Amino acid sequence: MVEYVYLIMTDDGPKKAGIIIIGNEILSGKVVDANSSFLAKELRAIGVNLMRISVIPDDAGTIGKEILEFSETYDYVFTSGGVGPTHDDVTMEGIASGFHVGIVRHPELVRHLMNYCGGRTNAAVMKMAEVPEGAEIIDIGNAGFPLVSFRNVFIFPGIPQYLVKKFSAIKERFRCSPFYLRRLYLDAKESDIAEILNTVVAENRDVAFGSYPIIDNPGYKVVVTAESRSRERVDLSVEDLIKRLPKEMIVRVEKNDNQ
Amino acid sequence: MVEYVYLIMTDDGPKKAGIIIIGNEILSGKVVDANSSFLAKELRAIGVNLMRISVIPDDAGTIGKEILEFSETYDYVFTSGGVGPTHDDVTMEGIASGFHVGIVRHPELVRHLMNYCGGRTNAAVMKMAEVPEGAEIIDIGNAGFPLVSFRNVFIFPGIPQYLVKKFSAIKERFRCSPFYLRRLYLDAKESDIAEILNTVVAENRDVAFGSYPIIDNPGYKVVVTAESRSRERVDLSVEDLIKRLPKEMIVRVEKNDNQ
């Protein structure tokens, strides 16, 4: 059974991911989370399907339960936050309790912390060397402190500058086949195009369409997106849509083959 | 049993809330969600405890399951997105399937839609009059289209301008006793204050502390927050912390009694 799960996870198809943002400061409105939108954009650009984002408090029990569930559901899990030296940093403790493993002090992290503090460490600092048993250390070269992973969970710090640096250093390992995205900017109310769009959607089930009303823009009122991993299929479906829409509604069509 | 649940929900203690952001456009990195951070800040300001934010795709099954779970767990649930006329707007359908109720066309919404469209409606537009059986309409006066609620779930549109307008119109009904927030700006590394902070935290269990490293700021390197619904308790705990910290570390202390 376990082997079967691993077979699914290592096949060549598109991968699914989940993001868990850990931090009372986000839930209490003190800090605006920038990490989930950064990761969402990056994952899309490398072809990974992001399925869910959770923002949860600094509570070890909640963290462990959530990470375990994500780990069992998605190919990759990216967490942000809760890895510093203070009392509210309980991500490692949460993972250990959620996966029923112990906490160990990782020698490589001890070495990094000793270097970082010039030898002057204390108990609070050494907490940052503690990881769930079985965690791995990903040395990311000149991007600073190593990154810790546990099974399919990649444990990022909450500070956006560090998260960006670390994710950028390792992102190529997650790359899948790309998405092809088309955007139609329309000078029409969403309610005026809904029936035409619904027909095209029904006839192109393998293309993902989205429709987004835009407020206060003088040039266009709706953006319709079409997306697929097949360039041919997305282009055919967009041609189909363009043919059915009144010409005067179409402001412009954008192609993006890099995302 | 049901009455018992309602008793809990209508007592005078602080209320708990969850936010569900619905939309493929957020997960695929096309749009940055502004609604959850707006709601997080607003809820805090009126004393409501936000416990969790979920961002999920435009999938009726996922939406129904998530809203049901939040509805059973928290006092209030706020959803955003999936309420327009197009194929990807499936929030109402999701709620109906999740709570095992039917979909009905609400006469008051029909009237609003007829007015809005000057009588020229179509099937796609009329979809916006369809709600889960038992849904209520909250007339929010001059803030435009009515807001739909279902049990303890408040169903907002995804367009930020509309969400802001509608939430602002109804937020007073959710007001609880306020939080008192103090911020200490410190010129110290987090690792240098961690042990002192951990001691103060342990001795003031009824005050919520947070510690946030700040990068690239010349004035201070850490912000410590202390928060409680008791002004006296938060102030005593902050005095305790200030006494224990080396004086030269403290850049300034901010009090916020309006949040």
XYZ file of C-alpha atoms in Angstrom:
518
model
C 0.000 0.000 0.000
C 2.768 2.396 0.893
C 4.641 1.427 -2.257
C 1.561 2.139 -4.301
C 1.355 5.648 -2.851
C 4.991 6.254 -3.683
C 4.439 5.049 -7.256
C 1.751 7.693 -7.719
C 3.946 10.356 -6.237
C 6.921 9.662 -8.447
C 5.176 9.323 -11.795
C 5.745 11.935 -14.451
C 2.291 13.553 -14.415
C 1.619 17.049 -13.135
C 2.155 17.440 -9.411
C -0.215 18.820 -6.796
C 0.821 21.090 -3.957
C -0.584 22.690 -0.815
C 0.641 25.719 1.120
C 0.323 26.154 4.882
C 0.949 29.622 6.307
C 1.597 29.448 10.050
C 1.219 32.581 12.161
C -1.092 34.350 14.589
C 0.149 37.646 13.140
C -1.640 36.917 9.838
C -4.906 35.808 11.462
C -4.944 38.787 13.800
C -4.486 41.203 10.915
C -1.125 42.569 12.110
C 0.836 41.340 9.081
C -0.340 40.812 5.498
C 0.825 37.422 4.212
C 3.007 37.854 1.120
C 4.317 34.281 1.022
C 1.277 32.442 -0.304
C 0.816 34.742 -3.302
C 4.537 34.546 -4.117
C 4.499 30.738 -3.945
C 1.214 30.500 -5.915
C 2.733 32.472 -8.784
C 6.018 30.567 -8.703
C 4.338 27.146 -8.575
C 2.123 28.027 -11.536
C 5.125 29.162 -13.550
C 6.789 25.763 -13.077
C 3.609 23.811 -13.846
C 2.696 22.678 -10.327
C -1.030 22.574 -9.462
C -1.642 24.457 -6.211
C -4.764 22.911 -4.666
C -5.184 24.701 -1.337
C -3.775 27.335 0.999
C -4.393 27.214 4.748
C -3.552 29.945 7.220
C -3.446 28.543 10.754
C -2.373 29.747 14.223
C 0.882 29.066 16.112
C -0.574 25.997 17.772
C 1.442 22.776 17.622
C -1.603 20.495 17.584
C -3.293 22.351 14.731
C -0.018 22.576 12.792
C 0.716 18.846 13.092
C -2.781 17.792 12.052
C -2.817 20.159 9.070
C 0.646 19.236 7.771
C -0.083 15.513 8.102
C -3.319 15.873 6.145
C -1.668 17.950 3.402
C 1.283 15.562 3.249
C -1.051 12.630 2.640
C -3.156 14.516 0.073
C -0.634 16.404 -2.083
C 2.713 15.656 -3.731
C 4.411 18.657 -2.152
C 3.643 20.729 0.929
C 5.202 24.134 1.518
C 4.965 25.653 4.978
C 5.920 29.147 6.046
C 6.564 30.401 9.582
C 7.102 29.126 13.095
C 10.781 28.172 12.820
C 12.525 30.830 14.921
C 13.873 30.744 18.499
C 10.866 32.129 20.413
C 7.950 30.514 22.275
C 5.559 31.004 19.316
C 7.793 29.032 16.922
C 6.266 25.566 17.152
C 6.261 24.215 13.576
C 8.900 21.512 14.240
C 7.153 20.453 17.451
C 3.858 20.373 15.539
C 5.246 18.130 12.789
C 6.827 15.776 15.316
C 3.546 15.367 17.201
C 1.436 15.130 14.040
C 3.624 12.405 12.476
C 4.355 10.690 15.821
C 8.138 11.017 15.593
C 10.631 12.436 18.075
C 12.533 15.715 17.989
C 16.286 15.489 17.375
C 19.086 18.043 17.304
C 20.569 17.994 13.801
C 24.398 18.230 13.834
C 24.563 20.198 10.590
C 22.143 22.816 11.920
C 24.123 23.001 15.190
C 27.234 23.757 13.146
C 25.445 26.485 11.153
C 24.059 28.082 14.331
C 27.471 28.058 16.022
C 28.940 29.830 12.984
C 26.063 32.299 12.845
C 26.306 33.246 16.512
C 30.101 33.265 16.630
C 30.006 30.465 19.189
C 27.777 32.428 21.636
C 24.586 30.371 21.626
C 21.920 29.733 24.238
C 19.041 27.277 24.721
C 16.599 29.442 22.747
C 18.962 29.640 19.768
C 19.764 25.924 19.858
C 16.034 25.251 19.531
C 16.556 26.189 15.868
C 18.709 23.055 15.453
C 15.833 20.822 16.532
C 13.917 19.001 13.799
C 11.472 16.092 13.606
C 13.272 12.736 13.416
C 13.832 11.878 9.763
C 14.044 15.499 8.576
C 16.570 16.248 5.852
C 18.771 19.268 5.397
C 18.882 20.866 1.957
C 22.053 22.891 1.598
C 21.112 25.778 -0.621
C 24.573 27.189 -1.133
C 24.860 30.933 -0.743
C 21.192 31.477 0.162
C 22.049 31.425 3.855
C 20.788 29.006 6.470
C 19.938 25.457 5.194
C 16.353 24.515 4.380
C 14.721 21.686 6.306
C 12.428 19.168 4.627
C 10.466 16.329 6.196
C 9.178 13.684 3.766
C 7.312 15.747 1.114
C 7.077 18.840 3.360
C 9.358 21.822 2.733
C 9.638 24.003 5.823
C 10.263 27.672 5.025
C 10.785 30.591 7.389
C 8.005 33.168 7.552
C 10.181 36.170 6.707
C 9.346 36.861 3.036
C 12.888 37.832 2.018
C 14.242 34.496 3.292
C 11.404 32.464 1.825
C 11.909 34.007 -1.630
C 15.645 33.330 -1.530
C 15.254 29.724 -0.407
C 12.400 28.815 -2.717
C 14.229 30.318 -5.696
C 17.259 28.184 -4.832
C 15.343 24.896 -4.936
C 12.378 25.465 -7.247
C 13.789 23.701 -10.314
C 13.363 20.322 -8.617
C 9.564 20.798 -8.757
C 9.226 21.780 -12.444
C 6.458 19.971 -14.432
C 5.082 20.458 -17.955
C 3.948 24.084 -18.352
C 0.498 25.698 -18.484
C -0.455 27.747 -21.551
C -2.491 30.783 -20.561
C -4.626 33.090 -22.724
C -6.360 36.234 -21.483
C -9.255 37.952 -23.280
C -9.945 41.532 -22.194
C -13.596 42.280 -22.924
C -15.615 45.487 -22.968
C -18.810 43.759 -21.799
C -20.682 43.010 -18.606
C -20.058 39.507 -17.279
C -23.802 38.872 -17.457
C -23.748 39.623 -21.213
C -21.074 37.036 -22.005
C -22.050 34.373 -19.462
C -24.242 32.305 -21.820
C -21.696 32.270 -24.671
C -18.897 31.457 -22.244
C -20.887 28.652 -20.624
C -21.393 27.053 -24.060
C -17.690 27.224 -24.921
C -16.779 25.850 -21.487
C -19.152 22.915 -21.970
C -17.604 22.099 -25.357
C -13.986 22.403 -24.158
C -13.901 20.445 -20.926
C -10.134 19.950 -21.112
C -9.486 23.699 -21.004
C -9.870 25.616 -17.724
C -11.772 28.891 -18.136
C -12.114 31.709 -15.634
C -14.165 34.896 -15.789
C -13.275 37.940 -13.695
C -15.259 41.195 -13.566
C -13.023 44.267 -13.330
C -14.326 47.354 -11.555
C -13.395 50.940 -12.414
C -11.398 50.201 -15.565
C -12.331 52.391 -18.517
C -10.910 49.993 -21.154
C -12.498 46.652 -20.285
C -14.957 45.197 -17.780
C -14.213 41.473 -17.803
C -11.100 39.339 -18.194
C -11.687 35.783 -19.398
C -8.798 33.352 -18.941
C -8.299 30.033 -20.735
C -5.604 27.620 -19.649
C -4.362 24.162 -20.530
C -1.208 22.081 -20.599
C -1.889 21.642 -24.337
C -1.068 24.742 -26.372
C -3.128 23.477 -29.300
C -6.229 22.847 -27.197
C -6.150 26.226 -25.473
C -5.693 28.048 -28.778
C -8.539 26.174 -30.469
C -10.896 26.872 -27.576
C -10.014 30.572 -27.573
C -10.608 30.765 -31.349
C -13.981 29.159 -30.731
C -14.824 31.742 -28.044
C -13.660 34.680 -30.182
C -15.857 33.510 -33.079
C -18.945 33.471 -30.855
C -18.414 36.810 -29.096
C -19.627 40.050 -30.713
C -16.480 41.542 -32.292
C -16.862 44.955 -30.654
C -16.563 43.375 -27.189
C -12.994 42.132 -27.713
C -10.450 44.698 -26.558
C -7.381 42.460 -26.793
C -6.120 38.886 -26.458
C -2.934 38.053 -24.564
C -0.880 34.892 -24.965
C 1.491 33.721 -22.282
C 3.579 30.706 -23.143
C 6.055 31.164 -20.344
C 3.571 30.390 -17.643
C -28.913 19.266 20.834
C -29.473 21.921 18.239
C -30.713 24.304 20.933
C -27.565 23.665 22.920
C -25.449 24.656 19.937
C -27.448 27.845 19.538
C -26.995 28.627 23.220
C -23.234 28.495 22.808
C -23.383 30.665 19.737
C -25.423 33.396 21.327
C -23.573 33.748 24.619
C -21.634 36.914 25.320
C -18.103 35.485 25.151
C -15.663 36.294 22.360
C -16.652 34.814 19.010
C -14.567 32.681 16.647
C -14.561 33.062 12.896
C -13.177 31.375 9.796
C -12.641 32.793 6.304
C -12.956 30.777 3.090
C -11.583 32.341 -0.091
C -12.983 30.607 -3.176
C -11.215 30.993 -6.502
C -8.892 29.235 -8.940
C -7.483 32.670 -9.833
C -5.869 32.931 -6.377
C -4.436 29.391 -6.373
C -3.066 29.792 -9.901
C -1.295 33.018 -8.980
C -3.236 35.228 -11.409
C -4.820 37.382 -8.715
C -3.500 38.302 -5.266
C -6.192 37.820 -2.617
C -6.926 41.105 -0.839
C -10.101 39.957 0.911
C -8.654 37.759 3.652
C -6.233 40.406 4.916
C -8.981 43.038 4.873
C -11.349 40.774 6.818
C -8.596 39.686 9.247
C -7.906 43.298 10.181
C -11.577 44.222 10.439
C -12.456 41.183 12.566
C -9.604 41.919 14.960
C -10.721 45.514 15.310
C -14.191 44.376 16.434
C -12.828 41.732 18.813
C -13.604 38.595 16.779
C -11.048 35.744 16.957
C -10.115 34.660 13.406
C -9.058 31.020 13.692
C -8.351 29.943 10.117
C -8.279 31.033 6.477
C -8.706 28.525 3.649
C -8.181 29.239 -0.037
C -9.897 26.597 -2.155
C -10.708 26.044 -5.847
C -13.998 26.640 -7.734
C -15.149 23.109 -7.069
C -18.643 22.623 -5.625
C -17.735 19.462 -3.686
C -14.693 21.035 -2.029
C -16.613 24.245 -1.292
C -19.534 22.415 0.333
C -17.340 20.238 2.519
C -15.205 23.187 3.654
C -18.094 25.517 4.452
C -19.935 22.778 6.377
C -16.838 22.048 8.463
C -16.205 25.745 9.192
C -19.883 26.308 9.970
C -19.816 23.539 12.576
C -16.507 24.697 14.075
C -16.764 28.507 14.253
C -19.407 31.036 15.263
C -19.153 32.937 11.989
C -17.955 31.935 8.529
C -17.146 34.505 5.862
C -16.781 33.330 2.271
C -15.573 35.315 -0.709
C -16.028 34.482 -4.391
C -17.980 32.163 -6.649
C -21.290 34.057 -6.706
C -21.417 35.487 -10.252
C -23.244 34.332 -13.386
C -20.531 32.204 -15.032
C -19.740 28.477 -15.030
C -17.001 28.880 -12.392
C -19.383 30.464 -9.860
C -20.430 27.436 -7.818
C -20.495 28.631 -4.192
C -24.310 28.374 -3.830
C -24.332 24.945 -5.461
C -21.493 23.895 -3.163
C -23.340 24.998 -0.010
C -26.540 23.261 -1.125
C -24.719 19.979 -1.711
C -22.587 20.272 1.438
C -25.588 20.930 3.714
C -27.923 18.602 1.784
C -30.513 21.250 0.968
C -32.043 22.230 -2.354
C -31.441 25.323 -4.483
C -34.280 27.849 -4.683
C -34.792 31.062 -6.620
C -35.192 33.879 -4.084
C -37.932 36.369 -5.077
C -36.139 39.346 -3.559
C -32.981 38.589 -5.538
C -35.048 38.151 -8.717
C -36.491 41.626 -8.151
C -33.012 43.126 -7.630
C -31.659 41.428 -10.766
C -34.605 42.622 -12.880
C -33.951 46.184 -11.697
C -30.214 45.858 -12.273
C -30.605 44.541 -15.830
C -33.475 46.850 -16.740
C -35.689 43.820 -17.300
C -33.329 42.215 -19.877
C -32.192 39.076 -18.043
C -31.151 35.622 -19.218
C -30.634 32.207 -17.650
C -27.021 32.982 -16.701
C -28.026 36.192 -14.925
C -30.951 34.547 -13.157
C -28.501 32.018 -11.698
C -27.527 34.872 -9.375
C -31.007 34.670 -7.783
C -30.462 31.037 -6.816
C -29.553 30.317 -3.200
C -29.476 27.265 -0.920
C -32.866 26.608 0.672
C -33.034 28.457 3.993
C -30.714 31.270 2.916
C -31.542 34.744 4.165
C -31.236 38.064 2.413
C -29.608 40.922 4.307
C -30.646 44.206 2.817
C -27.648 46.462 3.228
C -29.284 49.685 2.129
C -27.276 51.753 -0.310
C -24.346 49.308 -0.549
C -25.858 47.786 -3.698
C -26.966 44.205 -4.196
C -28.218 42.377 -1.045
C -25.942 40.076 0.902
C -26.877 36.412 1.237
C -26.350 34.485 4.475
C -26.965 30.827 5.180
C -27.123 29.848 8.875
C -23.852 31.294 10.305
C -22.240 31.674 6.844
C -21.981 35.122 5.232
C -21.508 34.826 1.476
C -19.533 37.721 -0.013
C -18.618 38.406 -3.643
C -14.955 38.046 -4.578
C -14.565 41.543 -6.011
C -12.734 43.420 -3.232
C -14.574 46.716 -3.706
C -17.938 44.978 -3.207
C -16.734 42.879 -0.295
C -15.409 45.946 1.546
C -18.669 47.834 1.017
C -20.851 44.943 2.164
C -18.763 43.921 5.158
C -18.562 47.522 6.345
C -22.363 47.726 6.160
C -22.939 44.739 8.462
C -19.847 44.482 10.654
C -21.341 46.051 13.791
C -23.479 42.965 14.359
C -20.302 40.945 15.044
C -18.638 43.289 17.555
C -17.226 41.648 20.748
C -15.125 42.982 23.627
C -11.935 44.533 22.231
C -8.320 43.373 22.209
C -5.673 45.608 23.777
C -2.461 45.521 21.769
C 1.041 46.692 22.720
C 4.045 46.700 20.397
C 7.678 46.844 21.541
C 10.197 47.854 18.855
C 13.567 46.401 19.821
C 17.076 46.968 18.550
C 18.173 43.382 19.237
C 18.421 40.072 17.466
C 15.480 37.753 18.168
C 17.956 35.176 19.460
C 19.197 37.673 22.075
C 15.752 38.308 23.546
C 14.296 34.804 23.135
C 15.164 33.566 26.646
C 13.836 36.669 28.420
C 10.707 36.630 26.302
C 10.116 32.939 26.954
C 10.239 33.595 30.723
C 7.729 36.453 30.527
C 5.462 34.367 28.300
C 5.541 31.506 30.807
C 4.589 33.862 33.644
C 1.791 35.611 31.746
C -0.192 32.800 30.179
C -3.297 34.949 29.776
C -1.488 37.431 27.507
C -0.704 36.477 23.883
C 2.826 37.370 22.851
C 4.314 37.392 19.363
C 7.870 38.008 18.191
C 8.633 39.129 14.639
C 12.122 39.669 13.202
C 12.285 42.653 10.849
C 14.800 42.625 8.004
C 16.527 45.681 6.552
C 15.237 48.211 9.077
C 17.937 50.494 10.482
C 15.936 51.465 13.617
C 14.871 48.120 15.078
C 15.280 44.401 14.368
C 12.410 42.760 16.266
C 8.834 43.710 17.057
C 7.321 41.992 20.106
C 3.544 42.173 20.419
C 1.491 41.574 23.560
C -2.260 41.313 23.433
C -5.168 40.616 25.768
C -8.819 41.423 26.278
C -7.759 42.794 29.689
C -6.023 46.154 29.463
C -4.626 45.761 32.969
C -3.120 42.346 32.281
C -1.467 43.346 29.016
C 0.036 46.468 30.596
C 1.379 44.575 33.624
C 2.978 41.923 31.405
C 4.596 44.562 29.182
C 5.973 46.352 32.270
C 7.411 43.001 33.382
C 9.056 42.476 29.979
C 10.451 46.019 29.852
C 12.007 45.578 33.318
C 13.836 42.434 32.201
C 15.141 43.678 28.844
C 18.428 45.644 28.651
C 17.319 49.307 28.428
C 19.359 50.072 25.334
C 17.411 47.501 23.320
C 14.058 49.299 23.661
C 13.483 51.707 20.774
C 9.826 52.468 21.516
C 6.583 51.055 22.927
C 3.253 51.528 21.153
C -0.185 51.233 22.751
C -3.258 50.592 20.691
C -6.522 50.662 22.593
C -8.717 50.890 19.527
C -7.856 47.442 18.335
